[in-house]
CSV table of C-alpha atoms in Angstrom, one decimal:
chain,number,residue,atom,x,y,z
A,272,MET,CA,7.8,62.6,-49.0
A,273,LYS,CA,4.7,63.1,-51.1
A,274,ILE,CA,1.9,60.5,-50.6
A,275,SER,CA,-1.4,60.1,-52.3
A,276,LEU,CA,-4.1,57.9,-51.0
A,277,HIS,CA,-7.9,57.6,-50.6
A,278,VAL,CA,-9.4,58.4,-47.2
A,279,ASN,CA,-13.1,57.5,-46.8
A,280,SER,CA,-13.3,57.4,-50.6
A,281,ARG,CA,-11.8,60.9,-51.1
A,282,PRO,CA,-8.5,61.4,-52.8
A,283,VAL,CA,-5.9,63.0,-50.5
A,284,GLU,CA,-2.4,64.2,-51.4
A,285,ALA,CA,0.1,65.4,-48.8
A,286,GLU,CA,3.7,66.1,-48.1
A,287,VAL,CA,4.7,64.1,-45.0
A,288,GLU,CA,7.8,63.4,-42.9
A,289,PRO,CA,8.5,59.6,-43.1
A,290,ARG,CA,8.2,59.3,-39.3
A,291,LEU,CA,4.7,60.7,-39.3
A,292,LEU,CA,2.3,58.0,-38.0
A,293,LEU,CA,-0.8,57.2,-39.9
A,294,VAL,CA,-3.0,58.0,-36.8
A,295,HIS,CA,-1.4,61.5,-36.5
A,296,PHE,CA,-1.8,62.1,-40.2
A,297,LEU,CA,-5.5,61.3,-39.9
A,298,ARG,CA,-6.2,63.2,-36.7
A,299,GLU,CA,-3.9,66.2,-37.1
A,300,ARG,CA,-3.6,66.8,-40.8
A,301,LEU,CA,-7.0,65.6,-42.0
A,302,ARG,CA,-8.8,66.5,-38.7
A,303,LEU,CA,-10.5,63.1,-38.7
A,304,THR,CA,-10.4,62.9,-34.9
A,305,GLY,CA,-12.8,59.9,-34.6
A,306,THR,CA,-9.8,57.6,-34.7
A,307,HIS,CA,-8.4,57.7,-31.2
A,308,ILE,CA,-5.0,57.2,-29.7
A,309,GLY,CA,-5.3,55.1,-26.6
A,310,CYS,CA,-2.2,53.2,-25.5
A,311,ASP,CA,0.0,54.3,-28.4
A,312,THR,CA,1.8,50.9,-28.1
A,313,SER,CA,-0.4,48.8,-30.4
A,314,GLN,CA,-2.2,47.0,-27.6
A,315,CYS,CA,-5.6,48.8,-27.1
A,316,GLY,CA,-7.0,49.0,-30.7
A,317,ALA,CA,-8.6,52.5,-30.2
A,318,CYS,CA,-6.7,53.6,-33.3
A,319,THR,CA,-8.1,50.8,-35.6
A,320,VAL,CA,-8.8,51.8,-39.2
A,321,HIS,CA,-9.2,49.8,-42.4
A,322,LEU,CA,-6.3,49.8,-44.8
A,323,ASP,CA,-7.2,48.2,-48.1
A,324,GLY,CA,-10.1,46.4,-46.4
A,325,CYS,CA,-8.1,45.1,-43.4
A,326,ALA,CA,-8.4,46.3,-39.8
A,327,VAL,CA,-5.0,47.6,-38.7
A,328,LYS,CA,-3.7,49.7,-35.8
A,329,SER,CA,-2.9,53.2,-37.2
A,330,CYS,CA,-0.6,54.0,-34.3
A,331,THR,CA,1.8,51.3,-35.6
A,332,LEU,CA,1.8,52.4,-39.2
A,333,LEU,CA,3.6,55.1,-40.9
A,334,ALA,CA,1.6,57.5,-43.1
A,335,VAL,CA,4.1,56.7,-46.0
A,336,GLN,CA,3.1,53.0,-45.7
A,337,ALA,CA,-0.5,54.0,-46.6
A,338,ASP,CA,0.7,55.7,-49.8
A,339,GLY,CA,-1.5,54.5,-52.6
A,340,CYS,CA,-3.9,52.7,-50.3
A,341,GLU,CA,-7.6,53.1,-49.4
A,342,VAL,CA,-8.1,54.1,-45.8
A,343,ILE,CA,-11.5,53.9,-44.1
A,344,THR,CA,-12.0,55.6,-40.7
A,345,ILE,CA,-15.0,55.6,-38.4
A,346,GLU,CA,-16.1,58.8,-40.2
A,347,GLY,CA,-16.3,56.9,-43.4
A,348,LEU,CA,-18.8,54.2,-42.3
A,349,ALA,CA,-22.0,56.2,-42.8
A,350,PRO,CA,-22.9,59.5,-44.5
A,351,GLU,CA,-22.8,62.6,-42.3
A,352,GLY,CA,-25.7,62.8,-39.9
A,353,THR,CA,-26.6,59.1,-40.2
A,354,LEU,CA,-25.5,56.0,-38.3
A,355,HIS,CA,-24.2,52.8,-39.6
A,356,PRO,CA,-26.2,49.8,-38.3
A,357,LEU,CA,-23.3,49.0,-36.1
A,358,GLN,CA,-23.2,52.4,-34.6
A,359,ALA,CA,-27.0,52.4,-34.1
A,360,ALA,CA,-26.8,49.0,-32.4
A,361,PHE,CA,-24.0,50.2,-30.1
A,362,GLN,CA,-26.2,53.1,-29.0
A,363,GLU,CA,-29.3,50.8,-28.4
A,364,HIS,CA,-27.4,48.1,-26.5
A,365,HIS,CA,-25.5,50.6,-24.4
A,366,ALA,CA,-22.3,49.1,-25.7
A,367,LEU,CA,-20.2,52.1,-24.5
A,368,GLN,CA,-19.7,54.3,-21.5
A,369,CYS,CA,-16.9,56.7,-22.1
A,370,GLY,CA,-16.8,55.8,-25.8
A,371,PHE,CA,-13.0,56.1,-26.1
A,372,CYS,CA,-12.5,52.6,-27.4
A,373,THR,CA,-15.7,52.6,-29.5
A,374,PRO,CA,-14.4,53.8,-32.9
A,375,GLY,CA,-11.7,51.1,-32.9
A,376,ILE,CA,-14.2,48.4,-31.8
A,377,VAL,CA,-16.7,49.4,-34.4
A,378,MET,CA,-14.1,49.3,-37.2
A,379,VAL,CA,-13.1,45.8,-36.1
A,380,ALA,CA,-16.7,44.7,-36.1
A,381,HIS,CA,-17.2,46.2,-39.5
A,382,GLY,CA,-14.3,44.1,-40.8
A,383,LEU,CA,-15.8,41.0,-39.2
A,384,LEU,CA,-19.2,41.8,-40.7
A,385,GLY,CA,-17.5,41.9,-44.2
A,386,ARG,CA,-16.1,38.4,-43.7
A,387,ASP,CA,-18.9,36.7,-41.8
A,388,SER,CA,-22.5,37.8,-41.9
A,389,ALA,CA,-23.5,35.6,-39.0
A,390,PRO,CA,-20.7,35.4,-36.5
A,391,GLY,CA,-21.3,33.6,-33.2
A,392,GLU,CA,-20.3,34.9,-29.9
A,393,ALA,CA,-17.0,33.1,-30.0
A,394,GLU,CA,-16.1,34.6,-33.4
A,395,ILE,CA,-17.1,38.1,-32.2
A,396,ARG,CA,-15.0,37.8,-29.0
A,397,ALA,CA,-12.0,36.4,-31.0
A,398,ALA,CA,-12.3,39.4,-33.5
A,399,LEU,CA,-12.1,41.8,-30.5
A,400,GLU,CA,-8.9,40.3,-29.1
A,401,GLY,CA,-6.9,43.3,-30.2
A,402,ASN,CA,-9.3,45.9,-28.5
A,403,ARG,CA,-9.6,47.0,-24.9
A,404,CYS,CA,-12.6,48.5,-23.3
A,405,ARG,CA,-11.9,49.7,-19.7
A,406,CYS,CA,-15.4,50.8,-18.8
A,407,THR,CA,-18.1,48.3,-19.3
A,408,GLY,CA,-16.8,44.9,-20.1
A,409,TYR,CA,-17.6,43.3,-23.4
A,410,GLN,CA,-21.0,41.7,-23.0
A,411,ASN,CA,-23.0,44.7,-24.4
A,412,ILE,CA,-20.5,45.2,-27.2
A,413,VAL,CA,-20.9,41.5,-28.2
A,414,ASP,CA,-24.7,41.9,-28.1
A,415,ALA,CA,-24.6,45.1,-30.2
A,416,ILE,CA,-22.4,43.5,-32.9
A,417,ARG,CA,-24.6,40.4,-33.0
A,418,CYS,CA,-27.7,42.6,-33.4
A,419,ALA,CA,-26.1,44.7,-36.1
A,420,CYS,CA,-25.1,41.6,-38.0
A,421,GLU,CA,-28.6,40.3,-37.9
A,422,ARG,CA,-30.0,43.6,-39.2
A,423,VAL,CA,-27.5,43.8,-42.0
A,424,ARG,CA,-28.3,40.2,-42.9
A,425,GLU,CA,-32.0,40.8,-43.0
A,426,GLY,CA,-31.5,44.1,-44.8
A,427,THR,CA,-33.4,46.2,-42.3
B,611,MET,CA,5.3,58.6,-29.2
B,612,ILE,CA,7.1,59.5,-32.4
B,613,PRO,CA,10.0,57.7,-33.9
B,614,ALA,CA,13.3,59.5,-34.4
B,615,ALA,CA,13.7,60.9,-37.9
B,616,PHE,CA,14.9,58.5,-40.6
B,617,GLU,CA,15.3,58.2,-44.3
B,618,TYR,CA,12.6,56.2,-46.0
B,619,LEU,CA,13.3,54.2,-49.1
B,620,ARG,CA,11.0,52.1,-51.2
B,621,PRO,CA,13.1,50.1,-53.7
B,622,ARG,CA,11.5,48.5,-56.7
B,623,SER,CA,13.4,45.3,-56.7
B,624,LEU,CA,15.3,43.0,-54.4
B,625,GLU,CA,18.6,44.0,-56.1
B,626,GLU,CA,17.8,47.7,-55.4
B,627,ALA,CA,16.9,46.9,-51.8
B,628,VAL,CA,20.3,45.1,-51.3
B,629,ALA,CA,22.1,48.1,-52.9
B,630,CYS,CA,20.2,50.5,-50.5
B,631,LEU,CA,21.4,48.4,-47.5
B,632,LEU,CA,25.0,48.2,-48.8
B,633,GLN,CA,25.3,52.0,-49.5
B,634,ARG,CA,24.5,52.8,-45.9
B,635,GLU,CA,26.8,52.5,-43.0
B,636,PRO,CA,26.7,48.9,-41.6
B,637,GLY,CA,24.0,48.5,-39.0
B,638,THR,CA,22.2,51.8,-39.7
B,639,ALA,CA,19.6,50.7,-42.2
B,640,ALA,CA,16.7,48.4,-41.3
B,641,ILE,CA,14.3,46.4,-43.5
B,642,LEU,CA,10.7,47.3,-43.0
B,643,ALA,CA,8.2,44.6,-43.7
B,644,GLY,CA,4.9,44.7,-41.7
B,645,GLY,CA,6.6,46.8,-39.1
B,646,MET,CA,4.6,45.3,-36.2
B,647,SER,CA,7.7,44.8,-34.1
B,648,LEU,CA,10.0,47.5,-35.6
B,649,ILE,CA,7.7,50.4,-35.5
B,650,PRO,CA,6.7,50.0,-31.8
B,651,ALA,CA,10.5,49.7,-31.0
B,652,MET,CA,11.2,52.8,-33.0
B,653,LYS,CA,8.4,54.7,-31.2
B,654,LEU,CA,10.0,53.8,-27.9
B,655,ARG,CA,13.3,54.8,-29.4
B,656,LEU,CA,14.6,51.3,-28.6
B,657,ALA,CA,15.5,51.1,-32.3
B,658,ARG,CA,16.7,54.2,-34.2
B,659,PRO,CA,17.6,53.1,-37.7
B,660,ALA,CA,18.9,56.0,-39.8
B,661,THR,CA,17.2,54.4,-42.9
B,662,LEU,CA,14.2,52.2,-43.4
B,663,VAL,CA,14.1,50.1,-46.5
B,664,ASP,CA,10.4,49.3,-47.1
B,665,ILE,CA,10.2,46.0,-49.0
B,666,VAL,CA,6.5,45.3,-48.4
B,667,ARG,CA,5.4,46.1,-52.0
B,668,LEU,CA,8.1,44.0,-53.7
B,669,ARG,CA,6.5,41.4,-55.9
B,670,GLY,CA,7.0,37.7,-55.4
B,671,LEU,CA,7.8,37.9,-51.7
B,672,ALA,CA,4.3,37.0,-50.4
B,673,GLY,CA,2.4,33.9,-51.1
B,674,ILE,CA,2.4,30.1,-50.6
B,675,VAL,CA,3.6,27.6,-53.2
B,676,ARG,CA,3.4,23.8,-52.8
B,677,SER,CA,5.5,21.4,-54.9
B,678,ALA,CA,6.2,17.7,-54.5
B,679,GLU,CA,9.3,18.4,-52.4
B,680,HIS,CA,8.6,21.7,-50.7
B,681,LEU,CA,6.2,24.0,-49.1
B,682,ARG,CA,7.5,27.5,-49.9
B,683,ILE,CA,6.2,30.5,-48.0
B,684,GLY,CA,7.2,34.0,-49.1
B,685,ALA,CA,8.7,36.1,-46.3
B,686,LEU,CA,6.1,38.8,-46.6
B,687,THR,CA,3.2,36.4,-46.2
B,688,THR,CA,1.1,37.8,-43.3
B,689,HIS,CA,0.0,35.8,-40.2
B,690,ALA,CA,-3.6,36.3,-41.3
B,691,ALA,CA,-2.9,34.8,-44.7
B,692,LEU,CA,-1.2,31.8,-43.0
B,693,GLY,CA,-4.2,31.4,-40.8
B,694,GLY,CA,-6.7,30.9,-43.6
B,695,ALA,CA,-4.7,29.6,-46.6
B,696,PRO,CA,-6.3,26.6,-48.4
B,697,GLU,CA,-2.9,25.6,-49.5
B,698,LEU,CA,-2.1,24.9,-45.9
B,699,ALA,CA,-5.0,22.5,-45.2
B,700,ARG,CA,-2.6,19.6,-44.7
B,701,TYR,CA,-0.4,21.8,-42.4
B,702,PRO,CA,-2.8,22.7,-39.6
B,703,VAL,CA,0.1,23.8,-37.4
B,704,PHE,CA,0.3,27.0,-39.4
B,705,ALA,CA,-3.3,28.1,-38.7
B,706,GLU,CA,-2.9,27.0,-35.1
B,707,THR,CA,0.1,29.2,-34.7
B,708,ALA,CA,-1.1,32.1,-36.8
B,709,GLY,CA,-4.2,32.2,-34.7
B,710,VAL,CA,-2.3,32.9,-31.5
B,711,VAL,CA,0.2,35.5,-32.8
B,712,ALA,CA,-0.7,38.9,-31.2
B,713,ASP,CA,-4.2,40.0,-32.3
B,714,PRO,CA,-6.2,40.2,-35.5
B,715,GLN,CA,-5.1,43.7,-36.5
B,716,ILE,CA,-1.5,42.9,-36.0
B,717,ARG,CA,-1.9,39.6,-37.9
B,718,HIS,CA,-3.2,41.6,-40.9
B,719,ARG,CA,0.1,43.4,-41.2
B,720,GLY,CA,2.8,41.3,-39.5
B,721,THR,CA,4.7,38.7,-41.6
B,722,LEU,CA,6.3,35.3,-41.1
B,723,GLY,CA,9.6,36.6,-42.5
B,724,GLY,CA,9.5,39.7,-40.3
B,725,SER,CA,8.9,37.6,-37.2
B,726,LEU,CA,11.8,35.2,-37.9
B,727,ALA,CA,14.2,38.0,-38.9
B,728,TYR,CA,13.3,40.0,-35.8
B,729,ALA,CA,14.2,37.0,-33.7
B,730,HIS,CA,12.3,37.9,-30.5
B,731,PRO,CA,13.2,35.2,-28.0
B,732,ALA,CA,9.5,34.6,-27.2
B,733,ALA,CA,8.0,34.8,-30.7
B,734,ASP,CA,5.9,31.9,-31.8
B,735,TRP,CA,7.0,31.1,-35.4
B,736,PRO,CA,10.6,30.1,-34.5
B,737,ALA,CA,9.3,27.0,-32.8
B,738,VAL,CA,7.4,25.9,-35.9
B,739,PHE,CA,10.3,26.9,-38.2
B,740,LEU,CA,12.6,24.6,-36.1
B,741,ALA,CA,10.1,21.7,-35.7
B,742,LEU,CA,9.2,21.6,-39.4
B,743,GLN,CA,12.9,21.8,-40.3
B,744,GLY,CA,12.5,24.9,-42.4
B,745,GLU,CA,15.2,26.6,-44.3
B,746,ALA,CA,15.5,30.4,-44.6
B,747,GLN,CA,16.2,31.6,-48.2
B,748,LEU,CA,18.4,34.7,-48.1
B,749,PHE,CA,19.2,37.1,-51.0
B,750,GLY,CA,22.2,39.3,-50.7
B,751,PRO,CA,25.3,40.8,-52.4
B,752,GLN,CA,26.7,37.3,-53.0
B,753,GLY,CA,23.4,36.0,-54.4
B,754,ARG,CA,21.2,33.5,-52.8
B,755,ARG,CA,21.9,31.1,-49.9
B,756,SER,CA,19.9,28.8,-47.8
B,757,VAL,CA,20.2,28.5,-44.0
B,758,PRO,CA,18.7,25.6,-42.0
B,759,ALA,CA,16.4,26.7,-39.1
B,760,GLU,CA,18.9,25.4,-36.5
B,761,ASP,CA,21.6,27.7,-37.8
B,762,PHE,CA,19.4,30.7,-38.2
B,763,PHE,CA,19.0,32.1,-34.7
B,764,THR,CA,22.3,33.3,-33.1
B,765,GLY,CA,21.2,35.3,-30.1
B,766,ILE,CA,18.4,37.5,-28.7
B,767,PHE,CA,17.2,39.6,-31.7
B,768,GLU,CA,20.1,38.1,-33.6
B,769,THR,CA,20.2,35.9,-36.7
B,770,THR,CA,22.7,34.8,-39.3
B,771,ILE,CA,21.3,37.3,-41.8
B,772,GLY,CA,24.4,39.2,-42.9
B,773,ALA,CA,25.1,42.7,-44.1
B,774,GLY,CA,23.0,43.5,-47.1
B,775,GLU,CA,21.0,40.3,-47.0
B,776,ILE,CA,17.2,40.0,-47.0
B,777,LEU,CA,15.1,37.0,-46.0
B,778,THR,CA,12.9,36.2,-49.0
B,779,GLU,CA,11.3,32.9,-48.4
B,780,ILE,CA,10.9,30.1,-45.9
B,781,ARG,CA,11.0,26.6,-47.3
B,782,PHE,CA,9.8,23.5,-45.6
B,783,PRO,CA,10.0,19.8,-46.7
B,784,SER,CA,6.6,18.7,-48.0
B,785,VAL,CA,4.4,16.9,-45.6
B,786,ARG,CA,5.0,13.2,-45.5
B,787,GLU,CA,2.6,10.4,-45.0
B,788,ARG,CA,1.8,9.4,-41.4
B,789,SER,CA,3.1,12.7,-40.1
B,790,GLY,CA,1.5,15.5,-38.1
B,791,ALA,CA,2.6,18.7,-36.4
B,792,ALA,CA,1.2,20.9,-33.6
B,793,TYR,CA,2.0,24.0,-31.6
B,794,SER,CA,1.2,24.4,-27.9
B,795,ARG,CA,2.1,27.4,-25.8
B,796,MET,CA,1.6,29.3,-22.6
B,797,CYS,CA,0.7,32.8,-23.3
B,798,LEU,CA,2.0,35.8,-21.4
B,799,GLN,CA,-1.3,37.7,-21.2
B,800,ALA,CA,0.1,41.2,-21.0
B,801,SER,CA,2.2,40.9,-24.1
B,802,GLY,CA,0.6,38.1,-26.0
B,803,MET,CA,4.0,36.5,-26.4
B,804,ALA,CA,4.9,33.0,-25.5
B,805,LEU,CA,6.1,32.3,-22.0
B,806,VAL,CA,6.9,28.9,-23.4
B,807,GLY,CA,6.0,27.6,-26.8
B,808,VAL,CA,6.6,24.1,-28.3
B,809,ALA,CA,6.1,22.9,-31.8
B,810,ALA,CA,6.4,19.2,-32.5
B,811,GLN,CA,6.4,17.2,-35.7
B,812,ILE,CA,6.0,13.4,-35.6
B,813,MET,CA,6.3,10.9,-38.4
B,814,LEU,CA,5.0,7.4,-37.7
B,815,ASP,CA,6.2,4.1,-39.1
B,816,ALA,CA,3.8,1.6,-40.6
B,817,GLU,CA,3.1,0.1,-37.1
B,818,GLY,CA,2.3,3.5,-35.6
B,819,ARG,CA,5.6,3.9,-33.7
B,820,ILE,CA,7.4,7.2,-33.9
B,821,ASP,CA,9.9,7.0,-36.7
B,822,HIS,CA,11.1,10.6,-36.4
B,823,ALA,CA,10.2,13.5,-34.1
B,824,SER,CA,11.4,17.1,-34.3
B,825,ILE,CA,10.7,19.6,-31.6
B,826,GLY,CA,11.2,23.3,-31.6
B,827,VAL,CA,11.1,25.4,-28.4
B,828,THR,CA,10.7,29.1,-28.1
B,829,GLY,CA,10.5,31.5,-25.0
B,830,VAL,CA,12.6,29.2,-22.8
B,831,ASN,CA,16.3,29.9,-23.7
B,832,ALA,CA,17.7,33.1,-25.1
B,833,VAL,CA,17.7,31.4,-28.5
B,834,PRO,CA,15.0,29.0,-29.8
B,835,PHE,CA,16.3,25.5,-30.0
B,836,ARG,CA,15.6,21.9,-31.0
B,837,ALA,CA,15.0,19.5,-28.2
B,838,ARG,CA,17.3,16.9,-29.7
B,839,SER,CA,17.6,14.5,-26.7
B,840,LEU,CA,13.9,14.2,-26.4
B,841,GLU,CA,13.6,13.6,-30.2
B,842,MET,CA,16.1,10.8,-29.9
B,843,ARG,CA,14.3,9.2,-27.0
B,844,LEU,CA,11.0,9.3,-28.8
B,845,ARG,CA,12.3,7.1,-31.6
B,846,GLY,CA,10.5,3.8,-31.8
B,847,VAL,CA,8.0,4.8,-29.0
B,848,LEU,CA,4.3,4.1,-29.3
B,849,PRO,CA,3.1,7.6,-28.6
B,850,ALA,CA,0.5,6.9,-25.9
B,851,ALA,CA,-0.3,9.7,-23.5
B,852,ALA,CA,1.5,8.1,-20.6
B,853,ALA,CA,4.6,7.4,-22.6
B,854,LEU,CA,4.8,10.9,-23.9
B,855,ARG,CA,4.3,12.3,-20.4
B,856,ASP,CA,7.1,10.2,-18.9
B,857,LEU,CA,9.5,11.1,-21.7
B,858,CYS,CA,8.7,14.8,-21.4
B,859,ALA,CA,9.0,14.7,-17.7
B,860,THR,CA,12.5,13.2,-17.7
B,861,GLY,CA,13.7,16.5,-18.8
B,862,ILE,CA,14.9,18.4,-21.8
B,863,PRO,CA,18.6,19.0,-21.1
B,864,GLU,CA,19.0,21.6,-23.9
B,865,ALA,CA,16.7,23.9,-21.8
B,866,GLU,CA,18.6,26.6,-20.0
B,867,PRO,CA,15.5,28.5,-19.0
B,868,LEU,CA,15.5,32.3,-18.6
B,869,SER,CA,14.5,33.7,-15.2
B,870,ASP,CA,12.7,37.0,-15.4
B,871,PRO,CA,9.8,38.8,-13.7
B,872,HIS,CA,7.3,36.8,-15.7
B,873,ALA,CA,8.5,33.3,-14.6
B,874,ALA,CA,11.3,31.7,-12.7
B,875,ALA,CA,13.5,29.2,-14.5
B,876,ASP,CA,12.1,26.2,-12.8
B,877,TYR,CA,8.5,27.3,-13.6
B,878,ARG,CA,9.4,27.7,-17.2
B,879,LEU,CA,11.0,24.2,-17.2
B,880,GLN,CA,7.8,22.8,-15.8
B,881,MET,CA,5.6,24.5,-18.4
B,882,LEU,CA,8.0,23.4,-21.1
B,883,ARG,CA,7.4,19.8,-20.1
B,884,ILE,CA,3.7,20.2,-20.1
B,885,HIS,CA,3.6,22.0,-23.5
B,886,ALA,CA,6.0,19.5,-25.1
B,887,GLU,CA,3.6,16.8,-24.0
B,888,ARG,CA,0.6,18.6,-25.4
B,889,ALA,CA,2.3,19.5,-28.7
B,890,LEU,CA,3.5,15.9,-29.1
B,891,GLY,CA,0.1,14.5,-28.2
B,892,ARG,CA,-1.7,16.7,-30.8
B,893,ALA,CA,1.0,16.0,-33.5
B,894,PHE,CA,0.4,12.3,-32.9
B,895,GLU,CA,-3.3,12.6,-33.2
B,896,ARG,CA,-2.9,14.5,-36.5
B,897,ALA,CA,-0.3,12.0,-37.8
B,898,ARG,CA,-2.7,9.2,-37.0
B,899,ALA,CA,-5.7,10.9,-38.6
B,900,ALA,CA,-3.6,11.5,-41.7
B,901,VAL,CA,-3.5,7.8,-42.4
B,902,PRO,CA,-6.9,6.6,-43.6
B,903,GLY,CA,-7.2,2.9,-43.3
B,904,LEU,CA,-4.1,2.4,-41.3
B,905,GLY,CA,-6.3,0.8,-38.7
B,906,TYR,CA,-4.0,2.4,-36.1
B,907,SER,CA,-6.1,2.2,-33.0
B,908,ALA,CA,-5.0,-1.0,-31.5
B,909,PRO,CA,-1.9,0.0,-29.7
B,910,VAL,CA,-3.7,2.6,-27.4
B,911,THR,CA,-6.4,1.9,-24.9
B,912,ARG,CA,-9.3,4.3,-24.4
B,913,ASP,CA,-7.3,5.9,-21.6
B,914,GLY,CA,-4.5,6.5,-23.9
B,915,GLU,CA,-2.3,3.8,-22.3
B,916,PRO,CA,-0.2,1.6,-24.5
B,917,VAL,CA,-1.5,-1.9,-25.1
B,918,VAL,CA,1.0,-4.4,-23.9
B,919,ARG,CA,1.4,-7.1,-26.4
B,920,PRO,CA,2.3,-10.5,-25.1
């Protein structure tokens, strides 16, 4: 089946098998390997991308379901060679160890930032309910998201 | 994990969707809505539909409409939409339930209709559907029909939806004065599903006694059910905490709790009593709060005990 969609603001057209998952389409066809496959059972959130502005788990979506939609992956957050304030804050706050879960967590945080410019700790933790980090625990992740929200709010 | 190969169809109307279903061999085509249950099942090859009929883009199947008699929710309305809809301000039970379904990413895709039609025995919405006395609106080869919540679920993953039929809307009676509803559950942490989930709706009379209660239970029996005996015994009761506790503790005979590795039957029964009590207590608080100027505070002491009138 032929699909056409926008990925990170670029138009993409492709012929895909209906059973191709969105995450495989992104990683294997478009070579956007920043989106990770963790559990592959829609638990861990490592595969989170934005579909028409909503954070979704791309391992639980067919590529054909994204036909006509706008997909944003971790690669689309900031221009090549630069960091989005969220990514910079994750680095500064040591909000990752192995980094496997990080793209998904950053995408969820980016969605939260779009809805709420000053989320409290409870809102941040609630937004992360669909993401698992098996290295560090969540405290530094929460701190990083808070810091990034503050910076974006203040325009620095 | 990759699903088995299937044919993917995206009909442009409900009629076309029904035709797609009827043209395939019975039981081989599945409706795809949000896909949050179906796609994981297909990846594990627990489900292998030969055809997927994707209805998620059909117009008019998502959204919330309030009228004098009904609250109408399109089958494709997502959990996230139900969690933040201003139209549901007088129905806090929807935000309360939507907020515990799975996780935020899944709530962006998963739908109310999909959850009901999938009929997972531990899904949350069936309890609310039952307690609020909803009706499922089905569209099929014979036209439209309406099925009351109590007749909707027929087994584990089984409903009354027939061959070629599609769930299009869930309709609830409009909220009445002096009424409130709530959902309380025990969550199975690993799956996020309900080990036990109870939704309760209470309508009070002018004196603040229970005029009518309806209670929906999920996660306990193979099929979600109404706790009819408890509803009957609640009639005329002043819903103080102690009274609710006693009534819930005397048992819910409709419960035939499942025993599985997550919980033994007697544990489920105990949790059922506790969550019935919590759901009823919150429903009562909301019913009471929904009556400005009723002055309904006298019958309950600060400890929540009923005031005995001489």
